[in-house]
Short mmCIF file of C-alpha atoms in Angstrom, two decimals:
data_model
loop_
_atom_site.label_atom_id
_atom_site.label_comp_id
_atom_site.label_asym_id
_atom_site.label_seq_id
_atom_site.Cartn_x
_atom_site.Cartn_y
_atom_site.Cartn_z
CA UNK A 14 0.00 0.00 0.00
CA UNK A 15 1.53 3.26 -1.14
CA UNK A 16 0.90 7.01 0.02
CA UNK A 17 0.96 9.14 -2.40
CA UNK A 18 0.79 13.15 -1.17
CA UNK A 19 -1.18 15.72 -3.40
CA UNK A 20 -0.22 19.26 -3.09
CA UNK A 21 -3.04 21.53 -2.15
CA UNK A 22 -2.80 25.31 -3.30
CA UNK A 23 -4.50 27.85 -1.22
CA UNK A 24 -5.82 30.89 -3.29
CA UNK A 25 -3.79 33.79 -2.27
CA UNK A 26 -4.79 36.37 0.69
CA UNK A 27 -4.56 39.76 -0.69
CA UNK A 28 -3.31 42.38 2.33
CA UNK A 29 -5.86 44.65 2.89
CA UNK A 30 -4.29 48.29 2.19
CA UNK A 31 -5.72 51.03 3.40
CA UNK A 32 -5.98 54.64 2.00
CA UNK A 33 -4.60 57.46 3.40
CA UNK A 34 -5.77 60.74 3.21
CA UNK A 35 -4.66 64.02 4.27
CA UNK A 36 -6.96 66.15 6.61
CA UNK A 37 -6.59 70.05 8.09
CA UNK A 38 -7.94 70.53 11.17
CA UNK A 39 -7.95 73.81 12.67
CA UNK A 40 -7.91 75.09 16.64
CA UNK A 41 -9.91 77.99 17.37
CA UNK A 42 -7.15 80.59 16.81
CA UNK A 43 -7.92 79.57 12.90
CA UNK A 44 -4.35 77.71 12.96
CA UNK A 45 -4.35 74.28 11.12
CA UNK A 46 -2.48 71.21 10.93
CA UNK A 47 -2.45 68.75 8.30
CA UNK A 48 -2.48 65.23 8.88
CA UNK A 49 -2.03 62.20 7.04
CA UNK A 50 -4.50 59.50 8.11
CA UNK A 51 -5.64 56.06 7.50
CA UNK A 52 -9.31 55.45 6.12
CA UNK A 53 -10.53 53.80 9.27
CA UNK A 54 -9.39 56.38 11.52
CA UNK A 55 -11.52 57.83 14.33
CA UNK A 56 -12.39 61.05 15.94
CA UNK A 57 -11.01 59.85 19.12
CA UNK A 58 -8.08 58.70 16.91
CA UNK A 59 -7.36 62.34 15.30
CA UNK A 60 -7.79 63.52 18.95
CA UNK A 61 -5.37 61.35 20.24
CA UNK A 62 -2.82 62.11 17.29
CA UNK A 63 -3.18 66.07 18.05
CA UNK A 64 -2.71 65.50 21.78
CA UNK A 65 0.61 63.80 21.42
CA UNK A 66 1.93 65.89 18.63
CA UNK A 67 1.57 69.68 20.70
CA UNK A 68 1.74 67.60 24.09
CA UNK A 69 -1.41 68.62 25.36
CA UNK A 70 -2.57 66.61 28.78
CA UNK A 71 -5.74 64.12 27.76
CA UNK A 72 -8.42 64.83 29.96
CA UNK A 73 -11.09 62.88 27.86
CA UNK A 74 -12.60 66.33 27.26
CA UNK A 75 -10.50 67.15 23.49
CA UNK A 76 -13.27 66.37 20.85
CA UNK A 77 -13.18 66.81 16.75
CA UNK A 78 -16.30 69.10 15.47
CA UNK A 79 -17.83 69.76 12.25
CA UNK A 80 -18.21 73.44 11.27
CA UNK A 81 -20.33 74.21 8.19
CA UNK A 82 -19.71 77.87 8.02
CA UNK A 83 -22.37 78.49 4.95
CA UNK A 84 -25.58 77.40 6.83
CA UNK A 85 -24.01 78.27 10.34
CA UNK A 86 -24.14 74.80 11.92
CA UNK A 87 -21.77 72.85 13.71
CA UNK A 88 -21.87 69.23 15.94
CA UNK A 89 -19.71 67.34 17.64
CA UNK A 90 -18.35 64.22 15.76
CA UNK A 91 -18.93 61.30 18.36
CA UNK A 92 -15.56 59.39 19.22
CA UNK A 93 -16.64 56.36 17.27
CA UNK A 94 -17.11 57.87 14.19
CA UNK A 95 -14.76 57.87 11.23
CA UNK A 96 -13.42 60.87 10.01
CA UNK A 97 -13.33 60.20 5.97
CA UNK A 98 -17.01 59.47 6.24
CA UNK A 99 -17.77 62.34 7.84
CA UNK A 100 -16.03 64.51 5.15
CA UNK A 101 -17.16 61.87 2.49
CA UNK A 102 -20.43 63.58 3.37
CA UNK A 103 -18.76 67.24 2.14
CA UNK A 104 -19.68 68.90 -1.60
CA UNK A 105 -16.99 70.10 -3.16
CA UNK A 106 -17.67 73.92 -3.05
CA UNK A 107 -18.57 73.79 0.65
CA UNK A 108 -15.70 75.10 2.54
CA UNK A 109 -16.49 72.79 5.83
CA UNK A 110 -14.14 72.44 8.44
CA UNK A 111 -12.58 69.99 11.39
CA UNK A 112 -12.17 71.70 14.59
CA UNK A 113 -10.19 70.28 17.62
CA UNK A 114 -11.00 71.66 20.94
CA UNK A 115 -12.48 71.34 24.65
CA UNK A 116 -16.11 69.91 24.55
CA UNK A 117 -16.46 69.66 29.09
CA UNK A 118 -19.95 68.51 28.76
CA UNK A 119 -19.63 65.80 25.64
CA UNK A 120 -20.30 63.00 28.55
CA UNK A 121 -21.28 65.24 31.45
CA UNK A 122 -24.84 63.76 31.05
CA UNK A 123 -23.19 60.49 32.43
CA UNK A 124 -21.91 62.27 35.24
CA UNK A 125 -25.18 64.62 36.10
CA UNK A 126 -28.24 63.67 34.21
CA UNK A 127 -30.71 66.14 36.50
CA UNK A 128 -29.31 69.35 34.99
CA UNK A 129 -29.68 67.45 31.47
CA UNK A 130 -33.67 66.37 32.14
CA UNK A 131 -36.35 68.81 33.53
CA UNK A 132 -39.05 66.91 34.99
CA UNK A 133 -41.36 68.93 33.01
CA UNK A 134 -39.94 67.69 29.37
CA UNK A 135 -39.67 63.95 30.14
CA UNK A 136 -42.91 61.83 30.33
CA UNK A 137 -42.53 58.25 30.07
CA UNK A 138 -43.92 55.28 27.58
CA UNK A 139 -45.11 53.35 30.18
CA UNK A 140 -46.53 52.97 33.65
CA UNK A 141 -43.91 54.29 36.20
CA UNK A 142 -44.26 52.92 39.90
CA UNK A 143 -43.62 56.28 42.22
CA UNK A 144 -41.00 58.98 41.26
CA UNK A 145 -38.04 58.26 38.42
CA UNK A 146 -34.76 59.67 39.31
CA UNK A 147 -32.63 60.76 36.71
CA UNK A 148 -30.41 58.39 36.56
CA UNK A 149 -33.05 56.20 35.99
CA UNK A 150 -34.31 58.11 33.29
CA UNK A 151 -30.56 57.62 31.54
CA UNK A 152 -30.61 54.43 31.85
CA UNK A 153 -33.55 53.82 30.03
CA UNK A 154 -32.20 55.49 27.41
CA UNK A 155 -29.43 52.88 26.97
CA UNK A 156 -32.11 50.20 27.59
CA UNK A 157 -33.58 48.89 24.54
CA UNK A 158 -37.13 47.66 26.14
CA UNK A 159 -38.21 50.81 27.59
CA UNK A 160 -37.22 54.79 26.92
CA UNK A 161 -38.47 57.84 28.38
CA UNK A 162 -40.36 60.57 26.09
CA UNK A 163 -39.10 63.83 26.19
CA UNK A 164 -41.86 66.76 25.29
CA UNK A 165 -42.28 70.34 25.24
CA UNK A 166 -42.74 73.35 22.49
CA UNK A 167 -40.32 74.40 19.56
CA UNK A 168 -40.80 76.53 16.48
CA UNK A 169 -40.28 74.57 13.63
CA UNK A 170 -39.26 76.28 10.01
CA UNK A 171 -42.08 75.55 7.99
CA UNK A 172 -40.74 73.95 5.06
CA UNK A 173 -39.91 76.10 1.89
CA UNK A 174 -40.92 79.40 3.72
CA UNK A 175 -39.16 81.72 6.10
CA UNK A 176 -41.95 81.90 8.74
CA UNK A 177 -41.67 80.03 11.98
CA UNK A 178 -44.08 77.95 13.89
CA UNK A 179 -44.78 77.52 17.61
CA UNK A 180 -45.46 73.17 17.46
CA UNK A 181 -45.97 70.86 20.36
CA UNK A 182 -43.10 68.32 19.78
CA UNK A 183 -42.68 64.92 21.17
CA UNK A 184 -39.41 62.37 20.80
CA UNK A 185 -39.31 59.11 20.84
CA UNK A 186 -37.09 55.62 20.10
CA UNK A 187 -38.85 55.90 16.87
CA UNK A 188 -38.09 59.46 15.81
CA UNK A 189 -39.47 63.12 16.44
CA UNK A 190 -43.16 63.45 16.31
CA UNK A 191 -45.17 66.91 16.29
CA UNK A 192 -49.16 67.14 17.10
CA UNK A 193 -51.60 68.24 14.82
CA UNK A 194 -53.73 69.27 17.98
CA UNK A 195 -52.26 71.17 20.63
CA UNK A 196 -50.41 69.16 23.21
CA UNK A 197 -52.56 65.59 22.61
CA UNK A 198 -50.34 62.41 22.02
CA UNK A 199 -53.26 60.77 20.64
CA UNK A 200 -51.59 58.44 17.04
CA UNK A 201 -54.42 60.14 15.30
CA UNK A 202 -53.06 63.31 16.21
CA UNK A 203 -49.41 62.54 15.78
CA UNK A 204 -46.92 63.74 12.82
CA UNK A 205 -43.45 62.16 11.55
CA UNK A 206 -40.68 65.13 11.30
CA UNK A 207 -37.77 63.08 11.12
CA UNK A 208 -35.69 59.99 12.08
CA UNK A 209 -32.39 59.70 13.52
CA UNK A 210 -30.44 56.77 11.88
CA UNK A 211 -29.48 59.10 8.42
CA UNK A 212 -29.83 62.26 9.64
CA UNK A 213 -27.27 63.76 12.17
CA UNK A 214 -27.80 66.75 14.76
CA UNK A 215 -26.35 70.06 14.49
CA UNK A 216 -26.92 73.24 16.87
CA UNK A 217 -27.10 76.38 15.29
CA UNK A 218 -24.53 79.35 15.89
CA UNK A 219 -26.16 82.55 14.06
CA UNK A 220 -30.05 81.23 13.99
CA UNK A 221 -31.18 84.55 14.08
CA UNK A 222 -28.85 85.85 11.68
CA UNK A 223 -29.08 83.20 9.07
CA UNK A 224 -32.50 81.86 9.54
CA UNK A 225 -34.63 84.39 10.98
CA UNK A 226 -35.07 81.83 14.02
CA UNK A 227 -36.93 83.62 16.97
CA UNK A 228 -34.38 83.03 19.57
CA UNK A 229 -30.71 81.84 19.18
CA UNK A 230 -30.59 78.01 20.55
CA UNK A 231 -31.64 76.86 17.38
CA UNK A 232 -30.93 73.35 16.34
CA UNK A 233 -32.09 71.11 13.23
CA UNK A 234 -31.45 67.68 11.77
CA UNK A 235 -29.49 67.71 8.44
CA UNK A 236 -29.34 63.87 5.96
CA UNK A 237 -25.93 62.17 6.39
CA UNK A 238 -25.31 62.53 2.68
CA UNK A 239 -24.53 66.41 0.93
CA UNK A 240 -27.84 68.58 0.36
CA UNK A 241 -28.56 72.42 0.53
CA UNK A 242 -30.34 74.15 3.45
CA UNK A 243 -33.86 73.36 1.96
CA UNK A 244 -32.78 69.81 3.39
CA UNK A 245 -32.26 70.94 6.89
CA UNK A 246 -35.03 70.42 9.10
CA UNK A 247 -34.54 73.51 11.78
CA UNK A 248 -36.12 73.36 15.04
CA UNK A 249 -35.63 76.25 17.76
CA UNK A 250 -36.14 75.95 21.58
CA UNK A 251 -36.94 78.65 23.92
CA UNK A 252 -33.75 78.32 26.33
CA UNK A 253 -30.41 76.63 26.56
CA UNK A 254 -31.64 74.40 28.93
CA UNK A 255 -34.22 72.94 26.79
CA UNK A 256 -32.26 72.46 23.58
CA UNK A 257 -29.45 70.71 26.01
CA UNK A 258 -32.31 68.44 26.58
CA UNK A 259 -33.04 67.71 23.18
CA UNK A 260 -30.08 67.74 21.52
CA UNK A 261 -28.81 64.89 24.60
CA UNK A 262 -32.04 62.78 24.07
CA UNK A 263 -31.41 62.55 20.07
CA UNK A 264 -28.13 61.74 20.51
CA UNK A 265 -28.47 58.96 22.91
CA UNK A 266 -31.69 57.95 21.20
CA UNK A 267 -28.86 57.43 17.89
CA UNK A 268 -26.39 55.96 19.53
CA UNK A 269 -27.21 54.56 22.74
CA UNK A 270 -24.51 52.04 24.29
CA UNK A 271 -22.38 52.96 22.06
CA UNK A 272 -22.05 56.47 24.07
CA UNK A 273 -21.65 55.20 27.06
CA UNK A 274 -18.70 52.55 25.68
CA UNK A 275 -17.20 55.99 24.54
CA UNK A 276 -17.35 57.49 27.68
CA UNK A 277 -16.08 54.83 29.58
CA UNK A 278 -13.53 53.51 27.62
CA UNK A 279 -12.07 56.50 25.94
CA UNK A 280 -9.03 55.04 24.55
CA UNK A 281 -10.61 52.18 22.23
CA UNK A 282 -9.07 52.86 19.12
CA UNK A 283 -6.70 52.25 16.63
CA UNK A 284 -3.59 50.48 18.13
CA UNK A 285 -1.08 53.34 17.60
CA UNK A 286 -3.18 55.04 19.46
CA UNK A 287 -4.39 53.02 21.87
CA UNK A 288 -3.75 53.82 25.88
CA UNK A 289 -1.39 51.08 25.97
CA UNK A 290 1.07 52.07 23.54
CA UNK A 291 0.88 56.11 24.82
CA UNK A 292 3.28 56.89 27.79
CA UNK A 293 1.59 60.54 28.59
CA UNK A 294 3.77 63.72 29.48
CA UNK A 295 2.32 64.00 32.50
CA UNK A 296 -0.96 63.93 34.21
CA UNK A 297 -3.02 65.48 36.71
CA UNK A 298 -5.43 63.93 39.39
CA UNK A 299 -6.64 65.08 42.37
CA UNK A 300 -6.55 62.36 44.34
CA UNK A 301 -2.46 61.67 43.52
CA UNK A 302 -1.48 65.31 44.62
CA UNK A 303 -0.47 66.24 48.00
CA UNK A 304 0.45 68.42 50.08
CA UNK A 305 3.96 68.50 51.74
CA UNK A 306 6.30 70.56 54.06
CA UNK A 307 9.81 70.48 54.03
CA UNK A 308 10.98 73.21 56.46
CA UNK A 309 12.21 70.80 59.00
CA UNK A 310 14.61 68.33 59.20
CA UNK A 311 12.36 65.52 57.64
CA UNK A 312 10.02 66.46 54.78
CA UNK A 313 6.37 65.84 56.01
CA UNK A 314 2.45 65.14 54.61
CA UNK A 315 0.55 67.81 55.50
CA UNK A 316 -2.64 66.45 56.30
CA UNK A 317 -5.16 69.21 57.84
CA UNK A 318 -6.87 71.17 54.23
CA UNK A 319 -6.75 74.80 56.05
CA UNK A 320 -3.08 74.31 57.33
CA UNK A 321 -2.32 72.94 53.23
CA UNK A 322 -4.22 76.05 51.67
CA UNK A 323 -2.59 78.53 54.43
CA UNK A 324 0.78 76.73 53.27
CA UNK A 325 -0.10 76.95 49.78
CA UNK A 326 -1.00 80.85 49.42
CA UNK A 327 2.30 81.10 51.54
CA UNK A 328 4.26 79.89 49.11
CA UNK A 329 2.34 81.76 46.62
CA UNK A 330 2.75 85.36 47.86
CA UNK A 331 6.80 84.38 48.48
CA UNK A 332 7.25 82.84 44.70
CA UNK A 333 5.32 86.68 43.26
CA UNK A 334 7.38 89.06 45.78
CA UNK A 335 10.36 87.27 44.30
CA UNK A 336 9.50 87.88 40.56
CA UNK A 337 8.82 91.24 41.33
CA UNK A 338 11.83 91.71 42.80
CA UNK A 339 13.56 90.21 39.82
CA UNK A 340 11.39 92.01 37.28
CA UNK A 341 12.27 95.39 39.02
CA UNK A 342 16.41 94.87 39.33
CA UNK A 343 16.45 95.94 35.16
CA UNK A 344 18.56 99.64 35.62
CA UNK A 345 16.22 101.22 38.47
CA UNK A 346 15.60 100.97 42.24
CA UNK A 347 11.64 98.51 42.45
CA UNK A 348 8.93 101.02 43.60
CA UNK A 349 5.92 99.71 44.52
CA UNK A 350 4.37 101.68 42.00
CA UNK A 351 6.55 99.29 39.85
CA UNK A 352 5.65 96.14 42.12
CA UNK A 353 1.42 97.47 41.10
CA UNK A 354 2.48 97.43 37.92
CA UNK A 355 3.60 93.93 37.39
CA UNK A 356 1.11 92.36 39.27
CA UNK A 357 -1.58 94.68 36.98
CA UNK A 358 0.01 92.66 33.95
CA UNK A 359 1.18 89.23 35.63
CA UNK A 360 -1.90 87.55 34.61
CA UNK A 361 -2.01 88.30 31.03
CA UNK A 362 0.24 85.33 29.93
CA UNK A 363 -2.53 83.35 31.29
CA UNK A 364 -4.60 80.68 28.87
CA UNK A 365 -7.62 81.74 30.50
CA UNK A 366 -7.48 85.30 30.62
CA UNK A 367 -8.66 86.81 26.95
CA UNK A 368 -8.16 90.50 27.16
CA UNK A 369 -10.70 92.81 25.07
CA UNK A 370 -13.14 90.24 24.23
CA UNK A 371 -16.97 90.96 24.57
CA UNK A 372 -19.51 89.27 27.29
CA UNK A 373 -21.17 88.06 23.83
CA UNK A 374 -17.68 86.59 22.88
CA UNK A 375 -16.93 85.30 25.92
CA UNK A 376 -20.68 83.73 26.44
CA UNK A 377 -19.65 81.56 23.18
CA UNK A 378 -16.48 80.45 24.19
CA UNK A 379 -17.71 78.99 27.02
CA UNK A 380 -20.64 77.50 25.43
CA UNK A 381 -18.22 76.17 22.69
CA UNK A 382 -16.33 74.79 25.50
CA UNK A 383 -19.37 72.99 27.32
CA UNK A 384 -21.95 74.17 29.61
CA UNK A 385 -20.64 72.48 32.78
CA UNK A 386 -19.93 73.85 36.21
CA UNK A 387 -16.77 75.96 36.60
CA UNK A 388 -16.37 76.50 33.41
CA UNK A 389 -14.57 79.93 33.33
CA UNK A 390 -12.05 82.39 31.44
CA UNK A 391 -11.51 86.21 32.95
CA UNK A 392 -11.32 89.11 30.21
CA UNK A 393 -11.00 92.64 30.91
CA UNK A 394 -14.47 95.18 31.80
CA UNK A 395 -16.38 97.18 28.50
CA UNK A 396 -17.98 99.38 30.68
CA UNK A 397 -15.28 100.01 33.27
CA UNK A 398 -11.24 100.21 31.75
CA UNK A 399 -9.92 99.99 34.97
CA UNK A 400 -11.89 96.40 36.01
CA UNK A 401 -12.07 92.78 34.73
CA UNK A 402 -15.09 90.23 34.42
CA UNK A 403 -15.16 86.54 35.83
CA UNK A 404 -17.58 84.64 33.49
CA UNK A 405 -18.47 80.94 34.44
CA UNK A 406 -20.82 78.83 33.88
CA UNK A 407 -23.11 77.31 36.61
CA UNK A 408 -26.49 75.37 36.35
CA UNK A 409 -26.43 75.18 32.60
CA UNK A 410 -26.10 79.12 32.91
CA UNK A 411 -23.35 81.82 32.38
CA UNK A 412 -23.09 84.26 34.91
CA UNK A 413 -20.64 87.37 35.10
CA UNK A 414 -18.59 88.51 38.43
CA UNK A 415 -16.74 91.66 38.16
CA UNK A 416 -13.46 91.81 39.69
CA UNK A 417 -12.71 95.54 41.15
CA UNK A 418 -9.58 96.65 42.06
CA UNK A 419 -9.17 98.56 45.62
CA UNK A 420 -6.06 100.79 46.76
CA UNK A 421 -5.17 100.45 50.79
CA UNK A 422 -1.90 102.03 51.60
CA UNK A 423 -0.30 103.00 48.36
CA UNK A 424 -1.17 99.61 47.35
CA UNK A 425 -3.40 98.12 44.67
CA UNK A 426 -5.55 94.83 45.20
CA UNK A 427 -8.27 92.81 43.09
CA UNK A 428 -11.54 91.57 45.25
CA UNK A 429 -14.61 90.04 44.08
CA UNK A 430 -16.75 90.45 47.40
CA UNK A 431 -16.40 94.68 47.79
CA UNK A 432 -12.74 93.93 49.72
CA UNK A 433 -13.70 91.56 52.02
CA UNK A 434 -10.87 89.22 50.07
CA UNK A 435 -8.51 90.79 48.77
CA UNK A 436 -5.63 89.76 46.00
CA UNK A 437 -2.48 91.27 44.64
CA UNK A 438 -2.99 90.17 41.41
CA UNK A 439 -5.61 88.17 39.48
CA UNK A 440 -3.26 84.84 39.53
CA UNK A 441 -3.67 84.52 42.85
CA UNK A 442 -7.34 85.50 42.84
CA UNK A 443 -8.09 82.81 40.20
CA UNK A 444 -5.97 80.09 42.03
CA UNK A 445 -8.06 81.04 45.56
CA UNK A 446 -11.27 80.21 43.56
CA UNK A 447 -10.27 76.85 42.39
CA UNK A 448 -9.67 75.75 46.01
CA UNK A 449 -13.12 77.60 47.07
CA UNK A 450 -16.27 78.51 45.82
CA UNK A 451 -16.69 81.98 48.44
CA UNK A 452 -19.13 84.02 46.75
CA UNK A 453 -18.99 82.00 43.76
CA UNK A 454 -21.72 79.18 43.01
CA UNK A 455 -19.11 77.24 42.70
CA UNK A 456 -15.28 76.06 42.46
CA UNK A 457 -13.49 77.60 39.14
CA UNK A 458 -12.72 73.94 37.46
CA UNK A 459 -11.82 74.23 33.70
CA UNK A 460 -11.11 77.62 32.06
CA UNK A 461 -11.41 78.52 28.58
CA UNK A 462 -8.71 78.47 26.50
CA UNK A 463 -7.69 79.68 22.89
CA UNK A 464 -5.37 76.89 21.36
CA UNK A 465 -2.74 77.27 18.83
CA UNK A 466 -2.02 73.78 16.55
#
């Protein structure tokens, strides 16, 4: 008996290549960068690239949007979401644009759903056994058996015209529904106005301007693919609060898990860019810093918070007598005119100070930047030369704090409560409010910042 072998030829495997392209994205300043990318690359991906190239620290927060300057709409592109499809989506005479910035409140929804759902928008599909918290309410938007109903009044563009009209609206798994009849939910009485699954949601920058929308937190839903403005479906809500609301619900409606996968695992990617491979600069928590004194013979933990602030603001004063000191040794005696001087100007190499911008400017920043407590920058008064304005954002709001300056002895300080607190220069009156709220609503947390790429 004889064995006789047969060669067996396996068709060939043909490596799977993938394109690259070259994208510009631009930081807020209007600088660009190009870069070369593969096909399958993500927004997260493109974020992570432009973190590690200008050695910015990653504090999940950096986000890729797209602008569409000509109809004055702009959203942020979800981590998940490839980047050549999104521009895929472009015409070729539209001059669209990637932007890479600070988006605070992309998850914040996951970290405080009751400023994201008023009790009076959010009904529910079925029966509810005693009150729904809203966390409970979130999770039934990632759950695919149940899902709250969120409801309230928008003006709608009416289709073709320029007019604007006050509808009842209501949202659902399905899609967004209007009423023929009032505020009823009746089928009968119940209208399709659009779907979610090829359409994607934009917010509106210059509603007013461009549309002739009745108030400016306009928002709409515009197809996947390229179309003009008579594709846009735009939809306007009375306050920011209630566009928030909307704009959260359609986007967890879309996506659901996938969100909160995003969110938790933010470094899911591509493998060169995948939290594994990345040794970061540096990094800042919290809960790893503390506080220490070595002004005896050991070096010690300082353990009690006021003795660690006292300590800190110590240190503080010490480290800006010193640079004034050095500043002033340049050809003649320091005065303390001089020493005024410098700490007048001290804080203007600051990212979050933005000179001679207005409280309309600065209101967009920080709602570029996310509406989420502490959100701040400081920029100097319109009305008064000689002052400077705090704006932050608290409860989904943006309030304004203006810092005056007050003279005792010859010598010039900065207060925020009519001198009861007083600071030499706005450095140190910035770094007091990030360790506590005092007349504030709350801590300073994340300011507002211009980037360069």
């Amino acid at each position: 008996m004889s064995l006789s072998a047969r060669r067996v030829t396996l068709p060939a495997i043909t490596p799977i290549v993938l394109q690259k392209r070259v994208i510009k994205v631009y930081s807020e300043d209007e600088t660009s960068r190009a870069l070369e990318v593969p096909s399958d690359i993500t927004a997260r991906d493109v974020c992570q690239l432009l973190i590690l190239k200008n050695h910015y620290i990653d504090d999940h927060s950096w986000t890729l949007f797209e602008h569409l300057p000509h109809i004055g709409l702009e959203r942020t592109i979800e981590d998940h979401e490839l980047v050549i499809e999104v521009l895929s989506n472009w015409g070729m005479e539209e001059e669209n644009k990637l932007y890479f910035r600070k988006n605070y409140a992309k998850y914040e929804f996951f970290k405080n759903p009751m400023y994201f759902f008023p009790e009076h928008m959010v009904s529910f599909a079925t029966e509810t056994n005693g009150e729904i918290s809203p966390t409970q309410i979130l999770q039934m938007f990632l759950s695919s058996s149940t899902y709250p109903e969120i409801h309230g009044f928008l003006h709608a563009k009416e289709q073709g015209k320029k007019s604007w009209k006050k509808i009842y609206f209501l949202l659902r798994r399905s899609g967004l529904y209007f009423s023929t009849k009032g505020t009823s939910k009746e089928p009968r009485h119940l209208q399709f106005f659009s779907e979610f699954g090829n359409s994607d949601i934009y917010v509106s920058l210059a509603g007013k301007k461009k549309h002739g929308a009745p108030t400016n937190y306009g928002f709409c839903f515009k197809p996947n693919k390229a179309g003009g403005p008579r594709d846009l479906k735009m939809l306007c809500a009375e306050e920011e609060q209630s566009r928030t609301c909307w704009v959260t619900a359609i986007r967890l409606f879309k996506y659901g898990m996938q969100l909160y996968q995003n969110y938790l695992h933010p470094y899911q990617g591509r493998s060169g860019c995948s939290s594994q491979s990345i040794s970061p600069m540096r990094s800042i928590s919290e809960n790893s810093l503390v506080a220490m004194d070595f002004s005896g013979q050991k070096s010690r933990v300082i353990e009690n918070p006021t003795e660690a602030l006292s300590v800190a603001v110590e240190e503080g004063l010490a480290w800006r007598k010193k640079g004034c000191l050095r500043l002033g040794t340049h050809g003649s005696p320091t005065a303390s005119s001089q020493s005024c001087a410098t700490n007048m100007a001290i804080h203007r190499s600051q990212p979050w100070f933005h000179h001679k911008i207005s409280r309309e400017e600065a209101q967009r920043l920080i709602i570029q930047q996310g509406l989420v407590d502490g959100v701040f920058l400081v920029r100097d008064s319109q009305s008064n030369p000689k002052t400077f304005v705090l704006s932050m954002s608290h409860g989904q709001k943006i309030k304004h704090f203006q810092i005056i300056p007050v003279e005792d002895d010859g010598e010039m300080f900065h207060t925020l409560d009519d001198g009861h607190t007083r600071f030499t220069d706005l450095i140190q009156l910035v770094e007091f409010y990030q360790l506590n709220k005092g007349v504030l609503p709350c801590k300073l947390k994340h300011y507002c910042a211009r980037i360069a790429l």
